[in-house]
Short mmCIF file of C-alpha atoms in Angstrom, two decimals:
data_model
loop_
_atom_site.label_atom_id
_atom_site.label_comp_id
_atom_site.label_asym_id
_atom_site.label_seq_id
_atom_site.Cartn_x
_atom_site.Cartn_y
_atom_site.Cartn_z
CA UNK U 17 -319.32 -30.24 -195.01
CA UNK U 18 -318.56 -27.80 -191.73
CA UNK U 19 -315.52 -26.41 -192.17
CA UNK U 20 -314.20 -24.36 -194.78
CA UNK U 21 -310.72 -25.61 -195.70
CA UNK U 22 -308.27 -22.90 -196.83
CA UNK U 23 -306.24 -23.10 -199.99
CA UNK U 24 -302.50 -21.89 -198.31
CA UNK U 25 -298.86 -22.64 -198.46
CA UNK U 26 -296.37 -23.36 -195.87
CA UNK U 27 -293.21 -22.28 -197.77
CA UNK U 28 -292.26 -20.16 -200.68
CA UNK U 29 -294.59 -17.31 -200.79
CA UNK U 30 -296.05 -18.23 -197.31
CA UNK U 31 -300.08 -17.67 -198.13
CA UNK U 32 -301.13 -19.45 -194.67
CA UNK U 33 -303.57 -17.28 -192.78
CA UNK U 34 -305.93 -17.98 -189.78
CA UNK U 35 -309.36 -16.98 -189.81
CA UNK U 36 -311.54 -15.12 -186.97
CA UNK U 37 -312.66 -18.86 -185.62
CA UNK U 38 -308.60 -20.09 -186.19
CA UNK U 39 -307.96 -17.29 -183.90
CA UNK U 40 -310.26 -17.39 -181.24
CA UNK U 41 -309.87 -21.14 -181.22
CA UNK U 42 -305.80 -20.97 -181.15
CA UNK U 43 -304.38 -23.01 -178.30
CA UNK U 44 -302.68 -20.03 -176.51
CA UNK U 45 -300.04 -21.66 -173.93
CA UNK U 46 -299.50 -19.44 -171.21
CA UNK U 47 -301.88 -19.45 -168.12
CA UNK U 48 -300.10 -16.85 -166.28
CA UNK U 49 -297.56 -14.11 -166.98
CA UNK U 50 -294.21 -15.97 -166.82
CA UNK U 51 -293.04 -19.51 -167.83
CA UNK U 52 -290.62 -22.21 -167.12
CA UNK U 53 -290.46 -26.02 -167.82
CA UNK U 54 -292.61 -27.82 -165.76
CA UNK U 55 -294.73 -31.62 -166.40
CA UNK U 56 -297.73 -29.46 -167.19
CA UNK U 57 -299.61 -32.68 -167.75
CA UNK U 58 -303.52 -33.04 -167.62
CA UNK U 59 -306.40 -35.49 -169.03
CA UNK U 60 -306.88 -35.36 -172.06
CA UNK U 61 -310.71 -34.92 -172.34
CA UNK U 62 -313.35 -33.33 -174.44
CA UNK U 63 -313.92 -29.22 -174.12
CA UNK U 64 -314.51 -26.38 -173.85
CA UNK U 65 -316.53 -26.68 -177.10
CA UNK U 66 -315.36 -24.97 -180.04
CA UNK U 67 -311.25 -25.77 -179.09
CA UNK U 68 -308.66 -27.81 -180.11
CA UNK U 69 -309.50 -29.97 -176.72
CA UNK U 70 -312.98 -30.94 -178.19
CA UNK U 71 -312.30 -33.46 -179.95
CA UNK U 72 -309.60 -36.36 -180.11
CA UNK U 73 -307.97 -35.04 -182.96
CA UNK U 74 -308.70 -31.61 -184.14
CA UNK U 75 -309.29 -30.98 -187.98
CA UNK U 76 -309.52 -27.26 -188.94
CA UNK U 77 -309.43 -24.99 -191.75
CA UNK U 78 -305.45 -25.82 -192.64
CA UNK U 79 -306.21 -29.46 -192.84
CA UNK U 80 -306.33 -30.08 -196.60
CA UNK U 81 -303.35 -27.40 -197.17
CA UNK U 82 -301.18 -29.04 -194.32
CA UNK U 83 -301.30 -32.81 -196.23
CA UNK U 84 -300.15 -31.41 -199.15
CA UNK U 85 -297.29 -29.56 -197.30
CA UNK U 86 -296.73 -33.05 -195.83
CA UNK U 87 -296.99 -35.35 -199.29
CA UNK U 88 -294.12 -32.30 -201.00
CA UNK U 89 -292.32 -32.67 -197.72
CA UNK U 90 -291.83 -36.63 -197.89
CA UNK U 91 -291.21 -36.37 -201.88
CA UNK U 92 -288.37 -34.62 -201.04
CA UNK U 93 -287.15 -36.69 -198.00
CA UNK U 94 -288.54 -40.16 -197.21
CA UNK U 95 -286.87 -40.74 -194.50
CA UNK U 96 -289.31 -38.43 -192.28
CA UNK U 97 -291.45 -41.85 -191.97
CA UNK U 98 -289.81 -44.54 -190.85
CA UNK U 99 -291.03 -47.57 -188.63
CA UNK U 100 -288.24 -50.16 -187.02
CA UNK U 101 -289.66 -54.03 -187.97
CA UNK U 102 -291.64 -54.53 -184.52
CA UNK U 103 -293.79 -51.41 -184.61
CA UNK U 104 -295.93 -52.53 -187.25
CA UNK U 105 -298.64 -53.50 -184.90
CA UNK U 106 -298.41 -50.20 -183.24
CA UNK U 107 -298.67 -49.01 -186.54
CA UNK U 108 -302.00 -50.66 -187.12
CA UNK U 109 -303.06 -49.63 -183.37
CA UNK U 110 -302.33 -46.21 -184.75
CA UNK U 111 -304.44 -46.55 -187.75
CA UNK U 112 -307.15 -47.83 -185.78
CA UNK U 113 -307.38 -45.13 -183.03
CA UNK U 114 -307.07 -42.64 -185.48
CA UNK U 115 -309.79 -43.91 -188.32
CA UNK U 116 -312.03 -44.18 -185.12
CA UNK U 117 -311.80 -40.97 -183.63
CA UNK U 118 -312.43 -39.06 -186.86
CA UNK U 119 -315.19 -41.33 -188.14
CA UNK U 120 -316.80 -40.39 -184.44
CA UNK U 121 -315.96 -36.86 -184.18
CA UNK U 122 -316.41 -35.62 -187.72
CA UNK U 123 -318.52 -38.00 -189.13
CA UNK U 124 -319.79 -35.80 -192.08
CA UNK U 125 -315.61 -35.76 -193.23
CA UNK U 126 -315.12 -39.47 -192.80
CA UNK U 127 -316.57 -42.43 -192.21
CA UNK U 128 -315.43 -45.86 -191.30
CA UNK U 129 -317.29 -49.33 -191.78
CA UNK U 130 -316.15 -52.52 -190.31
CA UNK U 131 -317.12 -56.04 -191.21
CA UNK U 132 -314.29 -57.97 -188.84
CA UNK U 133 -311.14 -57.42 -190.71
CA UNK U 134 -312.53 -56.32 -193.66
CA UNK U 135 -312.66 -52.03 -193.23
CA UNK U 136 -313.75 -49.38 -195.83
CA UNK U 137 -312.36 -45.90 -195.02
CA UNK U 138 -313.44 -42.70 -196.50
CA UNK U 139 -311.68 -39.73 -196.20
CA UNK U 140 -314.01 -36.72 -197.96
CA UNK U 141 -311.95 -33.98 -197.95
CA UNK U 142 -308.89 -35.64 -199.56
CA UNK U 143 -310.80 -37.28 -201.95
CA UNK U 144 -309.54 -40.70 -200.46
CA UNK U 145 -311.71 -44.17 -200.61
CA UNK U 146 -310.37 -47.55 -199.69
CA UNK U 147 -311.11 -51.27 -198.67
CA UNK U 148 -308.32 -53.07 -196.91
CA UNK U 149 -308.03 -55.66 -194.44
CA UNK U 150 -306.65 -54.56 -190.67
CA UNK U 151 -303.93 -56.45 -190.50
CA UNK U 152 -302.84 -56.94 -194.21
CA UNK U 153 -300.31 -54.02 -195.26
CA UNK U 154 -300.43 -55.65 -198.35
CA UNK U 155 -304.02 -53.64 -199.07
CA UNK U 156 -302.77 -50.42 -198.65
CA UNK U 157 -300.58 -48.08 -200.72
CA UNK U 158 -298.31 -47.64 -197.28
CA UNK U 159 -298.06 -48.91 -194.59
CA UNK U 160 -300.65 -48.65 -191.75
CA UNK U 161 -298.79 -46.12 -189.92
CA UNK U 162 -297.83 -43.88 -192.89
CA UNK U 163 -300.99 -44.17 -194.79
CA UNK U 164 -302.98 -42.57 -191.91
CA UNK U 165 -300.68 -40.22 -190.56
CA UNK U 166 -300.72 -38.80 -194.19
CA UNK U 167 -303.88 -37.98 -193.57
CA UNK U 168 -303.81 -36.76 -190.00
CA UNK U 169 -302.66 -32.97 -188.83
CA UNK U 170 -299.26 -32.79 -186.76
CA UNK U 171 -296.38 -35.26 -186.37
CA UNK U 172 -296.66 -38.71 -184.84
CA UNK U 173 -293.71 -40.35 -182.63
CA UNK U 174 -294.82 -43.94 -182.09
CA UNK U 175 -292.96 -45.41 -178.50
CA UNK U 176 -291.91 -48.67 -177.70
CA UNK U 177 -292.24 -49.05 -174.10
CA UNK U 178 -289.29 -51.37 -172.59
CA UNK U 179 -286.34 -51.23 -170.05
CA UNK U 180 -288.38 -48.92 -167.81
CA UNK U 181 -288.00 -46.72 -171.28
CA UNK U 182 -289.73 -45.15 -174.04
CA UNK U 183 -287.93 -45.51 -177.32
CA UNK U 184 -288.68 -43.51 -180.11
CA UNK U 185 -288.94 -46.47 -182.45
CA UNK U 186 -291.68 -45.23 -185.04
CA UNK U 187 -292.43 -41.60 -186.35
CA UNK U 188 -294.18 -39.19 -189.38
CA UNK U 189 -292.42 -36.08 -188.66
CA UNK U 190 -292.51 -32.97 -191.24
CA UNK U 191 -293.79 -30.46 -189.42
CA UNK U 192 -291.48 -30.86 -186.16
CA UNK U 193 -289.34 -27.48 -184.32
CA UNK U 194 -286.15 -28.36 -185.15
CA UNK U 195 -285.14 -32.08 -184.65
CA UNK U 196 -284.54 -34.46 -186.56
CA UNK U 197 -286.68 -38.14 -186.68
CA UNK U 198 -283.95 -39.62 -188.74
CA UNK U 199 -281.50 -38.90 -185.89
CA UNK U 200 -283.73 -39.92 -182.78
CA UNK U 201 -285.17 -43.20 -184.37
CA UNK U 202 -284.02 -45.86 -181.93
CA UNK U 203 -283.14 -43.19 -178.89
CA UNK U 204 -284.76 -43.46 -175.70
CA UNK U 205 -286.50 -40.80 -173.98
CA UNK U 206 -283.51 -39.19 -172.17
CA UNK U 207 -281.21 -39.40 -175.01
CA UNK U 208 -284.04 -37.43 -177.74
CA UNK U 209 -284.49 -34.44 -174.67
CA UNK U 210 -280.63 -34.53 -174.25
CA UNK U 211 -280.77 -30.69 -175.89
CA UNK U 212 -283.21 -29.05 -174.04
CA UNK U 213 -281.66 -26.76 -171.30
CA UNK U 214 -282.41 -26.53 -167.86
CA UNK U 215 -285.01 -29.08 -167.88
CA UNK U 216 -282.50 -32.01 -166.71
CA UNK U 217 -281.45 -30.89 -163.55
CA UNK U 218 -284.87 -29.72 -162.82
CA UNK U 219 -285.80 -33.15 -162.94
CA UNK U 220 -288.47 -32.57 -165.36
CA UNK U 221 -287.93 -35.31 -167.74
CA UNK U 222 -287.43 -38.02 -164.86
CA UNK U 223 -290.94 -37.08 -163.37
CA UNK U 224 -292.39 -36.75 -167.28
CA UNK U 225 -291.05 -40.49 -168.07
CA UNK U 226 -292.82 -41.55 -164.92
CA UNK U 227 -295.64 -40.42 -165.80
CA UNK U 228 -295.91 -41.52 -169.29
CA UNK U 229 -295.02 -44.92 -168.72
CA UNK U 230 -298.53 -45.22 -166.58
CA UNK U 231 -300.95 -43.79 -169.00
CA UNK U 232 -303.57 -46.14 -169.96
CA UNK U 233 -306.05 -46.65 -172.69
CA UNK U 234 -308.82 -44.83 -171.13
CA UNK U 235 -306.82 -42.02 -169.67
CA UNK U 236 -305.13 -40.44 -172.86
CA UNK U 237 -303.35 -37.32 -171.63
CA UNK U 238 -302.24 -33.99 -173.04
CA UNK U 239 -299.94 -31.08 -172.68
CA UNK U 240 -298.87 -27.83 -174.69
CA UNK U 241 -295.25 -26.70 -175.77
CA UNK U 242 -294.38 -23.70 -177.95
CA UNK U 243 -291.54 -22.02 -179.34
CA UNK U 244 -291.31 -19.08 -182.30
CA UNK U 245 -290.39 -19.55 -185.54
CA UNK U 246 -290.37 -17.14 -188.47
CA UNK U 247 -293.15 -17.47 -191.28
CA UNK U 248 -295.73 -19.94 -191.39
CA UNK U 249 -293.16 -22.90 -192.16
CA UNK U 250 -294.41 -25.94 -190.96
CA UNK U 251 -291.07 -27.87 -191.84
CA UNK U 252 -288.46 -26.36 -189.15
CA UNK U 253 -286.21 -29.12 -189.62
CA UNK U 254 -282.56 -29.49 -189.23
CA UNK U 255 -282.14 -30.81 -192.58
CA UNK U 256 -283.64 -27.80 -194.10
CA UNK U 257 -281.99 -25.56 -191.63
CA UNK U 258 -280.58 -23.79 -194.71
CA UNK U 259 -283.69 -23.01 -195.52
CA UNK U 260 -285.71 -21.51 -192.61
CA UNK U 261 -282.40 -20.17 -190.81
CA UNK U 262 -281.87 -17.58 -192.73
CA UNK U 263 -285.38 -16.33 -192.65
CA UNK U 264 -284.51 -15.42 -189.02
CA UNK U 265 -282.52 -12.29 -190.03
CA UNK U 266 -285.53 -10.65 -192.02
CA UNK U 267 -287.07 -9.70 -188.75
CA UNK U 268 -287.60 -5.98 -188.68
CA UNK U 269 -289.79 -3.54 -186.31
CA UNK U 270 -292.04 -2.75 -189.71
CA UNK U 271 -292.55 -6.60 -190.39
CA UNK U 272 -292.08 -8.36 -186.74
CA UNK U 273 -296.34 -8.58 -186.54
CA UNK U 274 -296.78 -9.97 -189.47
CA UNK U 275 -293.58 -12.42 -190.23
CA UNK U 276 -293.11 -13.81 -186.36
CA UNK U 277 -295.26 -16.50 -185.32
CA UNK U 278 -296.09 -18.34 -182.35
CA UNK U 279 -296.02 -22.23 -182.76
CA UNK U 280 -297.61 -24.35 -180.26
CA UNK U 281 -297.88 -27.73 -180.53
CA UNK U 282 -300.81 -29.73 -178.62
CA UNK U 283 -298.94 -32.84 -177.45
CA UNK U 284 -301.14 -36.15 -176.71
CA UNK U 285 -300.40 -39.59 -175.78
CA UNK U 286 -302.27 -42.63 -175.84
CA UNK U 287 -301.79 -45.93 -175.06
CA UNK U 288 -302.58 -48.42 -177.70
CA UNK U 289 -304.37 -51.71 -177.21
CA UNK U 290 -302.58 -54.25 -179.01
CA UNK U 291 -298.94 -53.22 -179.25
CA UNK U 292 -298.79 -51.67 -175.84
CA UNK U 293 -297.06 -48.94 -177.37
CA UNK U 294 -297.70 -45.17 -176.69
CA UNK U 295 -298.49 -42.94 -179.63
CA UNK U 296 -297.65 -39.38 -179.13
CA UNK U 297 -299.15 -37.17 -181.59
CA UNK U 298 -297.83 -33.53 -182.17
CA UNK U 299 -300.08 -31.27 -183.40
CA UNK U 300 -298.57 -27.90 -184.77
CA UNK U 301 -300.67 -24.54 -184.49
CA UNK U 302 -299.35 -21.24 -185.70
CA UNK U 303 -300.18 -18.03 -185.46
CA UNK U 304 -298.31 -14.39 -185.77
CA UNK U 305 -298.40 -11.73 -183.42
CA UNK U 306 -300.59 -9.39 -185.34
CA UNK U 307 -303.49 -11.46 -185.11
CA UNK U 308 -302.27 -13.08 -181.48
CA UNK U 309 -302.80 -9.90 -180.46
CA UNK U 310 -306.07 -8.83 -181.68
CA UNK U 311 -306.60 -10.55 -178.41
CA UNK U 312 -305.53 -8.40 -175.72
CA UNK U 313 -305.31 -10.68 -172.61
CA UNK U 314 -302.61 -13.14 -175.27
CA UNK U 315 -301.00 -9.42 -175.93
CA UNK U 316 -300.48 -8.55 -172.43
CA UNK U 317 -298.89 -12.13 -171.57
CA UNK U 318 -297.02 -13.01 -174.37
CA UNK U 319 -295.01 -9.90 -173.56
CA UNK U 320 -294.44 -10.30 -170.16
CA UNK U 321 -293.20 -14.16 -170.81
CA UNK U 322 -291.19 -13.53 -173.46
CA UNK U 323 -289.52 -10.39 -172.17
CA UNK U 324 -288.76 -11.96 -168.56
CA UNK U 325 -287.26 -15.62 -169.82
CA UNK U 326 -284.07 -17.00 -169.27
CA UNK U 327 -281.60 -16.03 -171.94
CA UNK U 328 -280.60 -19.68 -172.55
CA UNK U 329 -284.72 -20.70 -173.43
CA UNK U 330 -284.96 -17.70 -175.19
CA UNK U 331 -281.94 -19.28 -177.50
CA UNK U 332 -283.71 -22.52 -177.13
CA UNK U 333 -286.74 -21.52 -178.62
CA UNK U 334 -285.44 -20.10 -181.35
CA UNK U 335 -286.11 -16.19 -181.01
CA UNK U 336 -282.86 -15.05 -179.03
CA UNK U 337 -281.87 -13.10 -182.57
CA UNK U 338 -285.02 -11.11 -182.82
CA UNK U 339 -285.76 -10.89 -178.97
CA UNK U 340 -285.69 -7.21 -178.91
CA UNK U 341 -287.68 -6.69 -181.58
CA UNK U 342 -290.47 -8.74 -180.37
CA UNK U 343 -290.53 -7.44 -177.24
CA UNK U 344 -290.56 -3.79 -178.29
CA UNK U 345 -293.61 -4.29 -180.57
CA UNK U 346 -295.66 -6.61 -177.91
CA UNK U 347 -295.12 -3.62 -175.08
CA UNK U 348 -297.37 -1.78 -177.42
CA UNK U 349 -300.24 -4.10 -176.76
CA UNK U 350 -299.01 -4.33 -172.68
CA UNK U 351 -301.05 -1.61 -170.70
CA UNK U 352 -300.00 -2.96 -167.15
CA UNK U 353 -303.67 -4.62 -166.42
CA UNK U 354 -303.69 -7.42 -164.46
CA UNK U 355 -304.34 -10.64 -166.76
CA UNK U 356 -306.87 -13.52 -165.79
CA UNK U 357 -305.86 -16.96 -164.89
CA UNK U 358 -305.90 -19.58 -167.81
CA UNK U 359 -304.93 -19.68 -171.15
CA UNK U 360 -308.58 -18.67 -172.58
CA UNK U 361 -309.71 -15.48 -174.01
CA UNK U 362 -311.22 -13.24 -171.84
CA UNK U 363 -315.03 -12.85 -172.43
CA UNK U 364 -314.49 -9.13 -173.39
CA UNK U 365 -311.88 -10.31 -175.55
CA UNK U 366 -313.50 -13.01 -177.67
CA UNK U 367 -316.68 -14.71 -176.99
CA UNK U 368 -315.49 -18.14 -177.27
CA UNK U 369 -318.91 -19.69 -176.85
CA UNK U 370 -319.85 -17.94 -180.04
CA UNK U 371 -317.16 -19.69 -182.15
CA UNK U 372 -319.27 -22.50 -183.38
CA UNK U 373 -318.28 -26.19 -182.88
CA UNK U 374 -315.64 -27.99 -184.90
CA UNK U 375 -315.89 -25.15 -187.29
#
């Protein structure tokens, strides 16, 4: 296998860590020195090599531990995975998309053999081998969406398209940034985005919905989103706010570099062939400030973005209470030098072309 999987935790003792390779390929979300909401969609095309954009569904060193954390969350709260009855076909669509993609992009880790509707799936990292009949849920231990998303990093919302809107009618959500699938299930696009400040009056969601409803099977799209979190906790759900909310008050000038994390979501959008549903994977990446500032361009830029962000966005992004400490820490890494355009490190920061592909 080409990936060395970490043995780490995302709760309790928080042993999560990023290797130097993981730091170099982190999907830094800011392409300039300031930030405001926008419909920042782009085609989900492959490349650059070695980045999370190089494949359809990124698998990295955190894969095995993330799947173990998902299983813990589902054992504690099975309602983190829900699918309304009319979404079963979309679940089979999603299973096919993920299995075919992983087997093609990581042939050393995943194998899919198909003989008509008789399928044979092998997931080597998780030690899973399953023979099943495509379209027959009785041949799987879970429904099709739950079965495959227990083996795929990130959250998954599956959106039904009807009445000129998108409806969150199915999902697997265990690593979300303070929103609840159980609360949002059955809501339309505008309803589940209602808490977001500023964006509605700017017309962001109206433009985004128009774009998403025209995503075709051969034109998947992507965008990056971000927030901040204390400690490398995947499950920052409203249901468990009593566990992670108090952790915001543990940040000090001495520990902010290690405990404060930038949380980035690689969001992709896929039109599913049989159901015409829209698959909406939300892949979470975490990096603490100490590791992030090892890339000088990112340290300079994050300081400027967080320093100048409107107060209501700082509150919505989850770091208002610690903003002074965070900005003061980051200021030490901002020498005032100009930053280059785009999200990637400069050649003098990290030679990205030296990061092996899919490591």
